[in-house]
PDB file of C-alpha atoms in Angstrom:
ATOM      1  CA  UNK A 478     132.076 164.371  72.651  1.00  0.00           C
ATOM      2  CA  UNK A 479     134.301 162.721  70.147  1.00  0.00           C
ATOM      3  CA  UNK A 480     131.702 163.413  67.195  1.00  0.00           C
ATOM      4  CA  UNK A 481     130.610 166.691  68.241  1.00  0.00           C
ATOM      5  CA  UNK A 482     134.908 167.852  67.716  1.00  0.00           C
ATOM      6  CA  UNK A 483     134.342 165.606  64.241  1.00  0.00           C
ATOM      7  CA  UNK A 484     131.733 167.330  63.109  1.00  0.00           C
ATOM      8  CA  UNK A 485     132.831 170.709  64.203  1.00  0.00           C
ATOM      9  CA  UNK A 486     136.146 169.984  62.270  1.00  0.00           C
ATOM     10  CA  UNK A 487     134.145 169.323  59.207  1.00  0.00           C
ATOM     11  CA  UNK A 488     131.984 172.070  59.749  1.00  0.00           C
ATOM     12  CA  UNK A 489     135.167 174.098  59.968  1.00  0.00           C
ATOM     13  CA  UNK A 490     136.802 173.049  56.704  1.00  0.00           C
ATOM     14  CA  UNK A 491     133.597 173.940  54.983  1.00  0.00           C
ATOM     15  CA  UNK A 492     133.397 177.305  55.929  1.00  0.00           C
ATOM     16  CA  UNK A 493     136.817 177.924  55.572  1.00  0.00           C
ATOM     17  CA  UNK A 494     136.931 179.360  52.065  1.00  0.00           C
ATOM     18  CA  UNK A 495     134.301 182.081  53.237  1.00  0.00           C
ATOM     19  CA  UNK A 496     135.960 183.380  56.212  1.00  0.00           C
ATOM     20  CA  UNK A 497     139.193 185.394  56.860  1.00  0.00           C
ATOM     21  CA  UNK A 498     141.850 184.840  58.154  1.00  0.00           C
ATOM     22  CA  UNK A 499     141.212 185.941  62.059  1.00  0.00           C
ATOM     23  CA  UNK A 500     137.729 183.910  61.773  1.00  0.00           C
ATOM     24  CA  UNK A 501     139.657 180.918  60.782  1.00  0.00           C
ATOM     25  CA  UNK A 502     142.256 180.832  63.457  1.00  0.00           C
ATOM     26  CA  UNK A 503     139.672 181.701  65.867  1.00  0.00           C
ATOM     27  CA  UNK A 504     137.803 178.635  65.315  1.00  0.00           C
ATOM     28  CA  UNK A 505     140.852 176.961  64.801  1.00  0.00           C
ATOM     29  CA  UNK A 506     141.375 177.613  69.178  1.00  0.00           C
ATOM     30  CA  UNK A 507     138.041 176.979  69.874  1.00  0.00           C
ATOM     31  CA  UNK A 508     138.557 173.495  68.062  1.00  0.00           C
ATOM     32  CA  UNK A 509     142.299 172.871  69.796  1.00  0.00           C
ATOM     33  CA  UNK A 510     141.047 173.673  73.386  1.00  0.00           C
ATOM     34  CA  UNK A 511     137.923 171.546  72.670  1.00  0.00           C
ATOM     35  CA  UNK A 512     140.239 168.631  72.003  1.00  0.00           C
ATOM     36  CA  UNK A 513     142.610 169.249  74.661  1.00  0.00           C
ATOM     37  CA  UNK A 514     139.480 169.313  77.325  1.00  0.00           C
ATOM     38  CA  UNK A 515     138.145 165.783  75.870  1.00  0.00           C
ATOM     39  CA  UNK A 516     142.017 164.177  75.968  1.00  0.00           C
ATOM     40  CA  UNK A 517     142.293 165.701  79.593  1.00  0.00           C
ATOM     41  CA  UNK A 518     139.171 163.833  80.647  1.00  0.00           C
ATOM     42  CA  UNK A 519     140.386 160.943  78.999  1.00  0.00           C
ATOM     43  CA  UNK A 520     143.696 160.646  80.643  1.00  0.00           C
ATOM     44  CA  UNK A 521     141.710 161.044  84.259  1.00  0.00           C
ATOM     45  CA  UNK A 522     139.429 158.302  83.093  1.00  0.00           C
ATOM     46  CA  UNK A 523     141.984 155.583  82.130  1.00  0.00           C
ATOM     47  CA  UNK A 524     143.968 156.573  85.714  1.00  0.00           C
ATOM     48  CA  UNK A 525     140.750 156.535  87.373  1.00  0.00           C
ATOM     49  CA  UNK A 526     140.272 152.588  86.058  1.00  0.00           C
ATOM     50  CA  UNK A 527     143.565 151.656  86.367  1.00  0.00           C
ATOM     51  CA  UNK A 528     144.000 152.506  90.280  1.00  0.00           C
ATOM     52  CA  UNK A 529     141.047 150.699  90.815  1.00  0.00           C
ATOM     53  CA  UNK A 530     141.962 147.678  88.628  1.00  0.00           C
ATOM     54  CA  UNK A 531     144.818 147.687  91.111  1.00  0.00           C
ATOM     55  CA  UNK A 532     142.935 147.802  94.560  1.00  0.00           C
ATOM     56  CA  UNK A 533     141.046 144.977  92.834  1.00  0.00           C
ATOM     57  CA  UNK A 534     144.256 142.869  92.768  1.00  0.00           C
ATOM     58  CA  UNK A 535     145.388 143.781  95.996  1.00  0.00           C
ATOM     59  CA  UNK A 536     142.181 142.714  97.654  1.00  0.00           C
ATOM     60  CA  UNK A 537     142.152 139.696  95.793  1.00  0.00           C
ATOM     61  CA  UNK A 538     145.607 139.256  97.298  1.00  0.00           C
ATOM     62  CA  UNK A 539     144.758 140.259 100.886  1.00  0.00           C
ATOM     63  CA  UNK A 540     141.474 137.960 100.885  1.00  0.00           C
ATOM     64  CA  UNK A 541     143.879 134.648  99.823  1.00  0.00           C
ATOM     65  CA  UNK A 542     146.228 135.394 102.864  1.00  0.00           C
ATOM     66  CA  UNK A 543     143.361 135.819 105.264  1.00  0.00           C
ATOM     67  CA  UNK A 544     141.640 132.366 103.805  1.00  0.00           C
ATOM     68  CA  UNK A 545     145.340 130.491 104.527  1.00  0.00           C
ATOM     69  CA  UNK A 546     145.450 132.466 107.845  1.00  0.00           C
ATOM     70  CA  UNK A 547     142.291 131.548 109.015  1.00  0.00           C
ATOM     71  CA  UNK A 548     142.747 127.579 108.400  1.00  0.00           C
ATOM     72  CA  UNK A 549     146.250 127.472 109.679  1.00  0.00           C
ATOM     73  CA  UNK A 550     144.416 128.852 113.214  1.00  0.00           C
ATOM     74  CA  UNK A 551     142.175 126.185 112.440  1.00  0.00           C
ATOM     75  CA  UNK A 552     144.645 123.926 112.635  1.00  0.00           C
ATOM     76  CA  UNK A 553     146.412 125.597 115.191  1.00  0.00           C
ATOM     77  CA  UNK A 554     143.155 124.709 117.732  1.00  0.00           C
ATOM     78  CA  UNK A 555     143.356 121.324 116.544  1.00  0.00           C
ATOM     79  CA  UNK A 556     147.163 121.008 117.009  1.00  0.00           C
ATOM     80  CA  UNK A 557     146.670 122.447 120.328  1.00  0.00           C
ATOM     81  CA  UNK A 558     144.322 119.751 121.416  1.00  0.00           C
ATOM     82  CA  UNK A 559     146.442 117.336 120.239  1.00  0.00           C
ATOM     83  CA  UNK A 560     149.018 118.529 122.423  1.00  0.00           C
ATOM     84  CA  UNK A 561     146.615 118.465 125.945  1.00  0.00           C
ATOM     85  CA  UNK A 562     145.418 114.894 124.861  1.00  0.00           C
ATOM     86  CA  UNK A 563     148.492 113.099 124.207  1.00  0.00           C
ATOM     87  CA  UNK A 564     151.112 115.362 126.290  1.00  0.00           C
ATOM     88  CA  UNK A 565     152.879 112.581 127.155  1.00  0.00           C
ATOM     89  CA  UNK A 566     153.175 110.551 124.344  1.00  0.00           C
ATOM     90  CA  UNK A 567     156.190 110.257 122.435  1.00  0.00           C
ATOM     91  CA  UNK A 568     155.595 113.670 120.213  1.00  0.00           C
ATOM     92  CA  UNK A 569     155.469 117.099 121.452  1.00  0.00           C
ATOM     93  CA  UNK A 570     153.410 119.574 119.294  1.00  0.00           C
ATOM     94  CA  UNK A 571     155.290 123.212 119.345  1.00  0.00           C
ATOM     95  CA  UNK A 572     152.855 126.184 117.821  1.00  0.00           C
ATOM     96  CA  UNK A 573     155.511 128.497 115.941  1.00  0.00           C
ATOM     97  CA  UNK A 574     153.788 131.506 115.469  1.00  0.00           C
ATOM     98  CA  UNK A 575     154.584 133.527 112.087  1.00  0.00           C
ATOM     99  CA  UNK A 576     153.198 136.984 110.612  1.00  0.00           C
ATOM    100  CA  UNK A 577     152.288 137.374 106.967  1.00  0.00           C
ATOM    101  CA  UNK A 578     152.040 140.805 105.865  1.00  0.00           C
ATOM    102  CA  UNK A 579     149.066 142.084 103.826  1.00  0.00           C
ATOM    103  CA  UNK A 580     149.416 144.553 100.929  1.00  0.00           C
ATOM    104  CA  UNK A 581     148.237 147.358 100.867  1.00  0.00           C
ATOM    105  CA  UNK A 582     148.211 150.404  97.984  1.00  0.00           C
ATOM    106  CA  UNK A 583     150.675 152.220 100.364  1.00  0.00           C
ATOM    107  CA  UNK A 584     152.007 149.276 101.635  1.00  0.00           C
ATOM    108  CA  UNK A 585     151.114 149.920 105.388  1.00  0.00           C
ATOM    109  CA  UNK A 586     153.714 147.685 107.810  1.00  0.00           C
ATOM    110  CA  UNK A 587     150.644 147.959 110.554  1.00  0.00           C
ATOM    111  CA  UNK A 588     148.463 145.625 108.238  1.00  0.00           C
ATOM    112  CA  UNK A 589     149.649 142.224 109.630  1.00  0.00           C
ATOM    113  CA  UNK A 590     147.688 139.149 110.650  1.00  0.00           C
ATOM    114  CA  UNK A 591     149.621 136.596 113.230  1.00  0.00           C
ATOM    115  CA  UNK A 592     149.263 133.082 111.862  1.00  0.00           C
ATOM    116  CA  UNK A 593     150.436 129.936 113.054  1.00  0.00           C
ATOM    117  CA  UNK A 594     152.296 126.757 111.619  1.00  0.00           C
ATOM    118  CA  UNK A 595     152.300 123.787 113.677  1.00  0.00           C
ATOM    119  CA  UNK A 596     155.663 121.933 113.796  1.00  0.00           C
ATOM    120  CA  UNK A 597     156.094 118.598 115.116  1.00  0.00           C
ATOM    121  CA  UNK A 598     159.354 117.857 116.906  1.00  0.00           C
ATOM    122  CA  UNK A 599     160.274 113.927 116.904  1.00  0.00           C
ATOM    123  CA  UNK A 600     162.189 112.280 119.632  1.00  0.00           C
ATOM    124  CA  UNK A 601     165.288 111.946 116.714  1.00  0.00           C
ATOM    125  CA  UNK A 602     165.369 115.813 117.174  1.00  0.00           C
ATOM    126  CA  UNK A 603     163.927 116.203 113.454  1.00  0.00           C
ATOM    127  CA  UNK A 604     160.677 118.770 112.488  1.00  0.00           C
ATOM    128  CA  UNK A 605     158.172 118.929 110.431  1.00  0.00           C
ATOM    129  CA  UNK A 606     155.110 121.226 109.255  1.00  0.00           C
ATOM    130  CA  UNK A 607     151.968 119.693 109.686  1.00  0.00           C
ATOM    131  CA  UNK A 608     149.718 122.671 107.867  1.00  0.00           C
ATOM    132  CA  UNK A 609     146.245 120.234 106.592  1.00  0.00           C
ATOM    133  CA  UNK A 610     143.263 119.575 108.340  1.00  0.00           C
ATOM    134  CA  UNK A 611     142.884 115.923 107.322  1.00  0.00           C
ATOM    135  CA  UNK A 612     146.860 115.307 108.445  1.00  0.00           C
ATOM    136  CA  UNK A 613     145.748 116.464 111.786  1.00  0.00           C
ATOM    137  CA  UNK A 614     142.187 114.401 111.969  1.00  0.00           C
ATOM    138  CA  UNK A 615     144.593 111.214 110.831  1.00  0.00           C
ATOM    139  CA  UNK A 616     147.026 111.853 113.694  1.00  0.00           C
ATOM    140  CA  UNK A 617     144.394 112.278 116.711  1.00  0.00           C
ATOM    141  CA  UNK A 618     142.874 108.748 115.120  1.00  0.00           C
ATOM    142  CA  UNK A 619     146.407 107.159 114.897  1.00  0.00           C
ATOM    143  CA  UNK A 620     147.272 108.295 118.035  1.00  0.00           C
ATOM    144  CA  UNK A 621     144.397 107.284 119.734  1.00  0.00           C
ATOM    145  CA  UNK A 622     144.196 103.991 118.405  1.00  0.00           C
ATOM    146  CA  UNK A 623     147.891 103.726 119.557  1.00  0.00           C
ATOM    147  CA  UNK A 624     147.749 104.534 122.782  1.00  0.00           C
ATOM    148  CA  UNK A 625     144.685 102.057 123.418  1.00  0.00           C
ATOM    149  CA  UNK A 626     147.033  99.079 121.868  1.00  0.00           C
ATOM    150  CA  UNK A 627     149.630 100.379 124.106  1.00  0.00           C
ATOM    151  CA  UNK A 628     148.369 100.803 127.578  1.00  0.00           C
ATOM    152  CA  UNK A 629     146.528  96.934 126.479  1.00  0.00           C
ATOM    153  CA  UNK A 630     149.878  95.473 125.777  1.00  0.00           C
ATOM    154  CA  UNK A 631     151.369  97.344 128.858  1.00  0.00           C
ATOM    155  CA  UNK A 632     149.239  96.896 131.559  1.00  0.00           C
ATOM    156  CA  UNK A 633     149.316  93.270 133.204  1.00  0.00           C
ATOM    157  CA  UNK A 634     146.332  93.505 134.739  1.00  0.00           C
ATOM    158  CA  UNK A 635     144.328  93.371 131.397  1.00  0.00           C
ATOM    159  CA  UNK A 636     146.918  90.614 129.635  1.00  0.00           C
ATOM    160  CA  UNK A 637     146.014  87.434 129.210  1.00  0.00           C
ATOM    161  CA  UNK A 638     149.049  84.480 128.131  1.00  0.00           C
ATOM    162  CA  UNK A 639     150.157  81.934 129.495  1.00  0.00           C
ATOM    163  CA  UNK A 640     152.756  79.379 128.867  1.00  0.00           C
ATOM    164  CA  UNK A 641     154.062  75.892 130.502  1.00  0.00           C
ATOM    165  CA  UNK A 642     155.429  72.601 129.862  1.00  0.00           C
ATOM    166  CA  UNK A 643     155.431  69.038 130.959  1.00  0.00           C
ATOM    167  CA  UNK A 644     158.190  68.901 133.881  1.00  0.00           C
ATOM    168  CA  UNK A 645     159.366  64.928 133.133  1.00  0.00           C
ATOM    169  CA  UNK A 646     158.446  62.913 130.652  1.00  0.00           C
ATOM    170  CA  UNK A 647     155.182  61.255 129.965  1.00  0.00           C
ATOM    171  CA  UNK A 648     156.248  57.149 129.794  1.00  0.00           C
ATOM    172  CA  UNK A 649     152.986  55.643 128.762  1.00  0.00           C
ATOM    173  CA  UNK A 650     150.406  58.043 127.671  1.00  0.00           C
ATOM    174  CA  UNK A 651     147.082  56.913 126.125  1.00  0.00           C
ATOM    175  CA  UNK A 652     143.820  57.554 123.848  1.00  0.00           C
ATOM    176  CA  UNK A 653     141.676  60.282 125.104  1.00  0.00           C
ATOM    177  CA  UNK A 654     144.385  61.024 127.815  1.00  0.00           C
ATOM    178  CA  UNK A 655     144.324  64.953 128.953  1.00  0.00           C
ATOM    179  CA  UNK A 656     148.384  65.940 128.929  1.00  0.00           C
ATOM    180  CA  UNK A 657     149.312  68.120 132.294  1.00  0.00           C
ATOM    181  CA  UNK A 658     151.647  70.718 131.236  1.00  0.00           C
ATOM    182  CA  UNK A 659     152.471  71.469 134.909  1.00  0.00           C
ATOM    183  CA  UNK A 660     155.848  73.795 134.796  1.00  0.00           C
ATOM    184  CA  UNK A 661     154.152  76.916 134.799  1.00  0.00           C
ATOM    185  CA  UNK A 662     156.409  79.490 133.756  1.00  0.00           C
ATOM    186  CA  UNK A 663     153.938  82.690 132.750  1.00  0.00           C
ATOM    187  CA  UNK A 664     150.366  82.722 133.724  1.00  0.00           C
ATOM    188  CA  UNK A 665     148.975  86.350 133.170  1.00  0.00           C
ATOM    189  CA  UNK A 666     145.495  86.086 135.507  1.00  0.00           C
ATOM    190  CA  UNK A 667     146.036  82.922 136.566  1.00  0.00           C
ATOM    191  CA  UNK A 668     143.600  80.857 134.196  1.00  0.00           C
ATOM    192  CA  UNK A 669     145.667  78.110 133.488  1.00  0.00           C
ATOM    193  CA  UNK A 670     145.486  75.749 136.296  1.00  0.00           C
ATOM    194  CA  UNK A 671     148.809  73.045 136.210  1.00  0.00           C
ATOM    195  CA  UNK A 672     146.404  70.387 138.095  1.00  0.00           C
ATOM    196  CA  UNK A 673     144.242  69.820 135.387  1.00  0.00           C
ATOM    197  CA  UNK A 674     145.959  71.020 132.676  1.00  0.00           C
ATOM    198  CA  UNK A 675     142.789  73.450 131.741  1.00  0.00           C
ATOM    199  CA  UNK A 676     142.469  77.450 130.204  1.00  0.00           C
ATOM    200  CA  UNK A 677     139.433  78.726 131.302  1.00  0.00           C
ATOM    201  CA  UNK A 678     138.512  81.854 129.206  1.00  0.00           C
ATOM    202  CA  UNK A 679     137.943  84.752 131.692  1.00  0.00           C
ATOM    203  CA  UNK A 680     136.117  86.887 128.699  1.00  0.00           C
ATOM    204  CA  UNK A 681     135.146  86.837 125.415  1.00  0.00           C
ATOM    205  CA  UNK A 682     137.528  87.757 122.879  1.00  0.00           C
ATOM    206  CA  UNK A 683     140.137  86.212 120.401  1.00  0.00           C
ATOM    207  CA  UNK A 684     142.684  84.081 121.619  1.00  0.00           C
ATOM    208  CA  UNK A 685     146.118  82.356 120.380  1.00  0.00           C
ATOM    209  CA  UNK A 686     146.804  78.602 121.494  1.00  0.00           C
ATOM    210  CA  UNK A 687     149.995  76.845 120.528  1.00  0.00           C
ATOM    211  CA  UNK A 688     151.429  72.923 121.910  1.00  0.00           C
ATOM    212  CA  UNK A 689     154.338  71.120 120.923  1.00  0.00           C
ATOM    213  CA  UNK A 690     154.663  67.452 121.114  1.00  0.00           C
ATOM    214  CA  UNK A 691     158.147  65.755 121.579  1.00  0.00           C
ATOM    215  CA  UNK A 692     157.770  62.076 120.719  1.00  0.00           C
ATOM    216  CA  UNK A 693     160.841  59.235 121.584  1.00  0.00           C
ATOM    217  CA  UNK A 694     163.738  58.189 119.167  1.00  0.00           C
ATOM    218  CA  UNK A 695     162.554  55.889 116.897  1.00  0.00           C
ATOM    219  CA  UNK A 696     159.832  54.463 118.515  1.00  0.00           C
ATOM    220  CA  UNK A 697     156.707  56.696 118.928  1.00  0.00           C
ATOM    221  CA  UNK A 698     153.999  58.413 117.200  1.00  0.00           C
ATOM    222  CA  UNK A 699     152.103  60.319 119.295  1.00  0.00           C
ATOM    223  CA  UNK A 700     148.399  61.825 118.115  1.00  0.00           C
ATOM    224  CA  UNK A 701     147.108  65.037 119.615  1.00  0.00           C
ATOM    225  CA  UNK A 702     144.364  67.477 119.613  1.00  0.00           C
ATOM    226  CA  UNK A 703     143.219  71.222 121.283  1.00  0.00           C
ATOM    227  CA  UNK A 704     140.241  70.191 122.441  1.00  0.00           C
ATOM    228  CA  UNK A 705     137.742  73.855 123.232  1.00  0.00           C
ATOM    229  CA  UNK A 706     134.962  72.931 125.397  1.00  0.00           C
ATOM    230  CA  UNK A 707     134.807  68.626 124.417  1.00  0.00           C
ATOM    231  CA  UNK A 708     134.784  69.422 120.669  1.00  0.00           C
ATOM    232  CA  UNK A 709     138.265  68.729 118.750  1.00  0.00           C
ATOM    233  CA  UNK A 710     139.345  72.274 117.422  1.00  0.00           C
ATOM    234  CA  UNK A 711     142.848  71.623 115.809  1.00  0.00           C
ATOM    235  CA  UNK A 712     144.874  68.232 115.680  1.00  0.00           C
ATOM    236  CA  UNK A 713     148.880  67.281 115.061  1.00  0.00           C
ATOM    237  CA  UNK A 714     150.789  63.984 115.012  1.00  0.00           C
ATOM    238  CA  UNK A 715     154.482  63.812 115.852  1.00  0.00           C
ATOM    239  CA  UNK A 716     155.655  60.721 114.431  1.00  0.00           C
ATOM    240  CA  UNK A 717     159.317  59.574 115.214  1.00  0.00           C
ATOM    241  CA  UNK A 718     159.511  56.103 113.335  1.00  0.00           C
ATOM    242  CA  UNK A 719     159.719  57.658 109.974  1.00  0.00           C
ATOM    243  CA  UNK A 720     162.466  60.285 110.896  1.00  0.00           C
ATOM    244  CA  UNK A 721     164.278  57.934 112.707  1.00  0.00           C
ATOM    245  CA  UNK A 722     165.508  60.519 116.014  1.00  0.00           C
ATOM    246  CA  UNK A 723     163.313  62.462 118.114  1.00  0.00           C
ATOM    247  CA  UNK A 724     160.570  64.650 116.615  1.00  0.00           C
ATOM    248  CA  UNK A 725     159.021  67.520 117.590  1.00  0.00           C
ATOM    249  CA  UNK A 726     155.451  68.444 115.742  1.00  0.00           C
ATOM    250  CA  UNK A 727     153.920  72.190 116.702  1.00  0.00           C
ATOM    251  CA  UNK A 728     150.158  72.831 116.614  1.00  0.00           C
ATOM    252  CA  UNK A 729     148.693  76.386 116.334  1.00  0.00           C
ATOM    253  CA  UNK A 730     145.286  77.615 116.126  1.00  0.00           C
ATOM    254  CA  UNK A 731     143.499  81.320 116.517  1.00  0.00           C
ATOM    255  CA  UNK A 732     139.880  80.489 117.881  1.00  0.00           C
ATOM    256  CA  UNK A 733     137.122  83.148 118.975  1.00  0.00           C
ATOM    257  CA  UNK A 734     135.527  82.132 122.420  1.00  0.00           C
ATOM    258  CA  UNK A 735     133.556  83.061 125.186  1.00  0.00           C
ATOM    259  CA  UNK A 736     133.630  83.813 128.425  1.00  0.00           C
ATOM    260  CA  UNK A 737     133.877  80.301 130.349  1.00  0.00           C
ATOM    261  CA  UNK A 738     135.241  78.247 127.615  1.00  0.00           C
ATOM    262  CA  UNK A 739     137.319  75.084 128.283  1.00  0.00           C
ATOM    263  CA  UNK A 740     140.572  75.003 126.602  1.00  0.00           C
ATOM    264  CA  UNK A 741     142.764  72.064 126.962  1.00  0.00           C
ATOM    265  CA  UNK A 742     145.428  69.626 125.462  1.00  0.00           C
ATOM    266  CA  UNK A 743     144.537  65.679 125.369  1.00  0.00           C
ATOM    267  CA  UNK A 744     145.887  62.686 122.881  1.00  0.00           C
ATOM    268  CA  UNK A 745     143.138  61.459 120.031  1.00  0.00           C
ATOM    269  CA  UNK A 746     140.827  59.030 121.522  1.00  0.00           C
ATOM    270  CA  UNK A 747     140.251  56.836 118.041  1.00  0.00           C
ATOM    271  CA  UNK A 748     144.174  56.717 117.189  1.00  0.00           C
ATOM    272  CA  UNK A 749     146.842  54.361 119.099  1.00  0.00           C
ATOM    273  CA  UNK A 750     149.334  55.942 120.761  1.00  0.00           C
ATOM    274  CA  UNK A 751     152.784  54.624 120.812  1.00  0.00           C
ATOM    275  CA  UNK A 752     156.330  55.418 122.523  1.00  0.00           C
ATOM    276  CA  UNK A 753     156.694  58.549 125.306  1.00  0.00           C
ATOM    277  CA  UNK A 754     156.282  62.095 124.899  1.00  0.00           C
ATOM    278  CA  UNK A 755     159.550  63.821 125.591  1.00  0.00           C
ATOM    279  CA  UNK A 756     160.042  66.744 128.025  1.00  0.00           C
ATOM    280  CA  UNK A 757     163.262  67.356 130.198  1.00  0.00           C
ATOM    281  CA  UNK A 758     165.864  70.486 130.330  1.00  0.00           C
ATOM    282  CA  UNK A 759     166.830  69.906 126.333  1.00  0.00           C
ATOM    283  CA  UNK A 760     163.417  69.417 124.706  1.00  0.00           C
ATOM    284  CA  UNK A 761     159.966  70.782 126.231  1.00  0.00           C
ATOM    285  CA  UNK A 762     156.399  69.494 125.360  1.00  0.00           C
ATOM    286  CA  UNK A 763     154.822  72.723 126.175  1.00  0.00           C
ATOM    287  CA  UNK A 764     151.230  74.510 125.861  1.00  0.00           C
ATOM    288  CA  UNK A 765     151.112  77.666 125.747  1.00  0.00           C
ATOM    289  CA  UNK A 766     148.292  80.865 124.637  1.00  0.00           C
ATOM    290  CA  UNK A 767     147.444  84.219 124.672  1.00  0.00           C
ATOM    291  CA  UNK A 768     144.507  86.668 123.512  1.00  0.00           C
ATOM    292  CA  UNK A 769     145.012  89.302 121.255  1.00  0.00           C
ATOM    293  CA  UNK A 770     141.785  90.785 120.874  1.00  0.00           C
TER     294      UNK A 770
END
């Protein structure tokens, strides 16, 4: 449209020096109103563009909100698992509902989604906003793992330990000599038995076994050895002739056994064995263990 005014505008300013003056101002209108027309639809074109450009944007807008709406009910569902599984642990989860309002070209108040943020209330009283996915898969395994090592560590029926010590002293002990730790003072199941000095694993599993050895002032050095079914597992000496006084050597070893195995405390059957081992109400020669896995 453009050319066709150009060329009538050049078509006009040839043929001007053969018309009059009427003839020229006629064309002259024809031209202006020509032009006016072809601005007119340009004006309505550019508007046209523009208002869409701008529902463009606004979508674009509305579509983000409804993507961050849609995963915070995601992890709203999640959150309100959470909540039914572990109810009464030592968290609460609290869904605080929130509306985000999407806009519109008119900016409607009825276009609103209801979204949710979770927020987790602490037994201190504090909060926070738990709002991503993996944050929420890391709690449930925390919190499950958690609860297992609790209700293991809180539930005597499924503890194992033990722990006792030798009631008097032992005045002449020698090689290959099982000690009797017979002061029983914690016995979770009741595998330790104080007549023969003897654990007896009730399952498989990894266990903790510790022994101190007291020996006399001056006089004694006493060699000893955690001995797992006949086979030497860990050994200690306690040797009071170089300290000159009473001294007490501790022995600690973490073994994996099974279901059956002999545990047990006896003095080494190849070394000599000198002085007493001391136990009474201000030292203890003790044996003790536990399983932890």
């Amino acid at each position: 449209m453009v050319k066709t005014l150009v060329c009538f505008l050049l078509l006009l300013v040839i043929h001007v020096g053969s018309c009059d003056v009427n003839e020229y101002q006629e064309m002259l209108s024809i031209v202006q109103n020509k032009m006016r027309v072809e601005f007119e639809e340009i004006w309505k074109h550019q508007e046209t563009q523009d208002k869409r450009i701008h529902e463009l944007e606004l979508t674009i807008v509305n579509q983000n909100k409804q993507i961050q709406n849609l995963k915070r009910r995601c992890i709203d569902k999640e959150m309100n698992y959470l909540n039914r599984l572990f109810k009464d642990d030592s968290q609460i989860i609290n869904p605080n509902f929130k509306s985000e309002q999407l806009v519109g070209p008119k900016n409607n108040k009825s276009d609103v989604l209801k979204t949710q943020t979770m927020e987790v209330i602490n037994k201190d009283g504090k909060t926070s906003l738990t709002s991503r996915r993996n944050v929420v898969n890391n709690e449930i395994t925390d919190r499950d793992n958690y609860r297992k090592r609790r209700q293991m560590n809180t539930d005597s029926a499924n503890t194992i330990a033990f722990y006792a010590y030798m009631n008097t002293h032992e005045e002449n002990p020698g090689q290959h000599q099982t000690l009797i730790f017979d002061a029983v003072k914690t016995n979770l199941g009741s595998f330790y038995s104080k007549h023969s000095g003897v654990f007896t694993t009730p399952e498989q599993g990894t266990y903790v076994f510790t022994w101190s050895i007291i020996s006399d002032f001056n006089t004694g050095y006493i060699f000893t050895e955690i001995v797992i079914n006949s086979v030497p597992f860990g050994s200690i000496l306690s040797n009071s002739e170089e300290v000159h006084d009473d001294h007490t050597t501790t022995g600690i070893v973490v073994a994996q056994l099974n279901k059956g195995d002999l545990v047990f405390i006896r003095t080494n059957p190849n070394a000599s064995i000198k002085g007493r081992i001391l136990s009474d109400s201000f030292r203890r020669s003790s044996f003790s263990g536990w399983k932890i896995m």
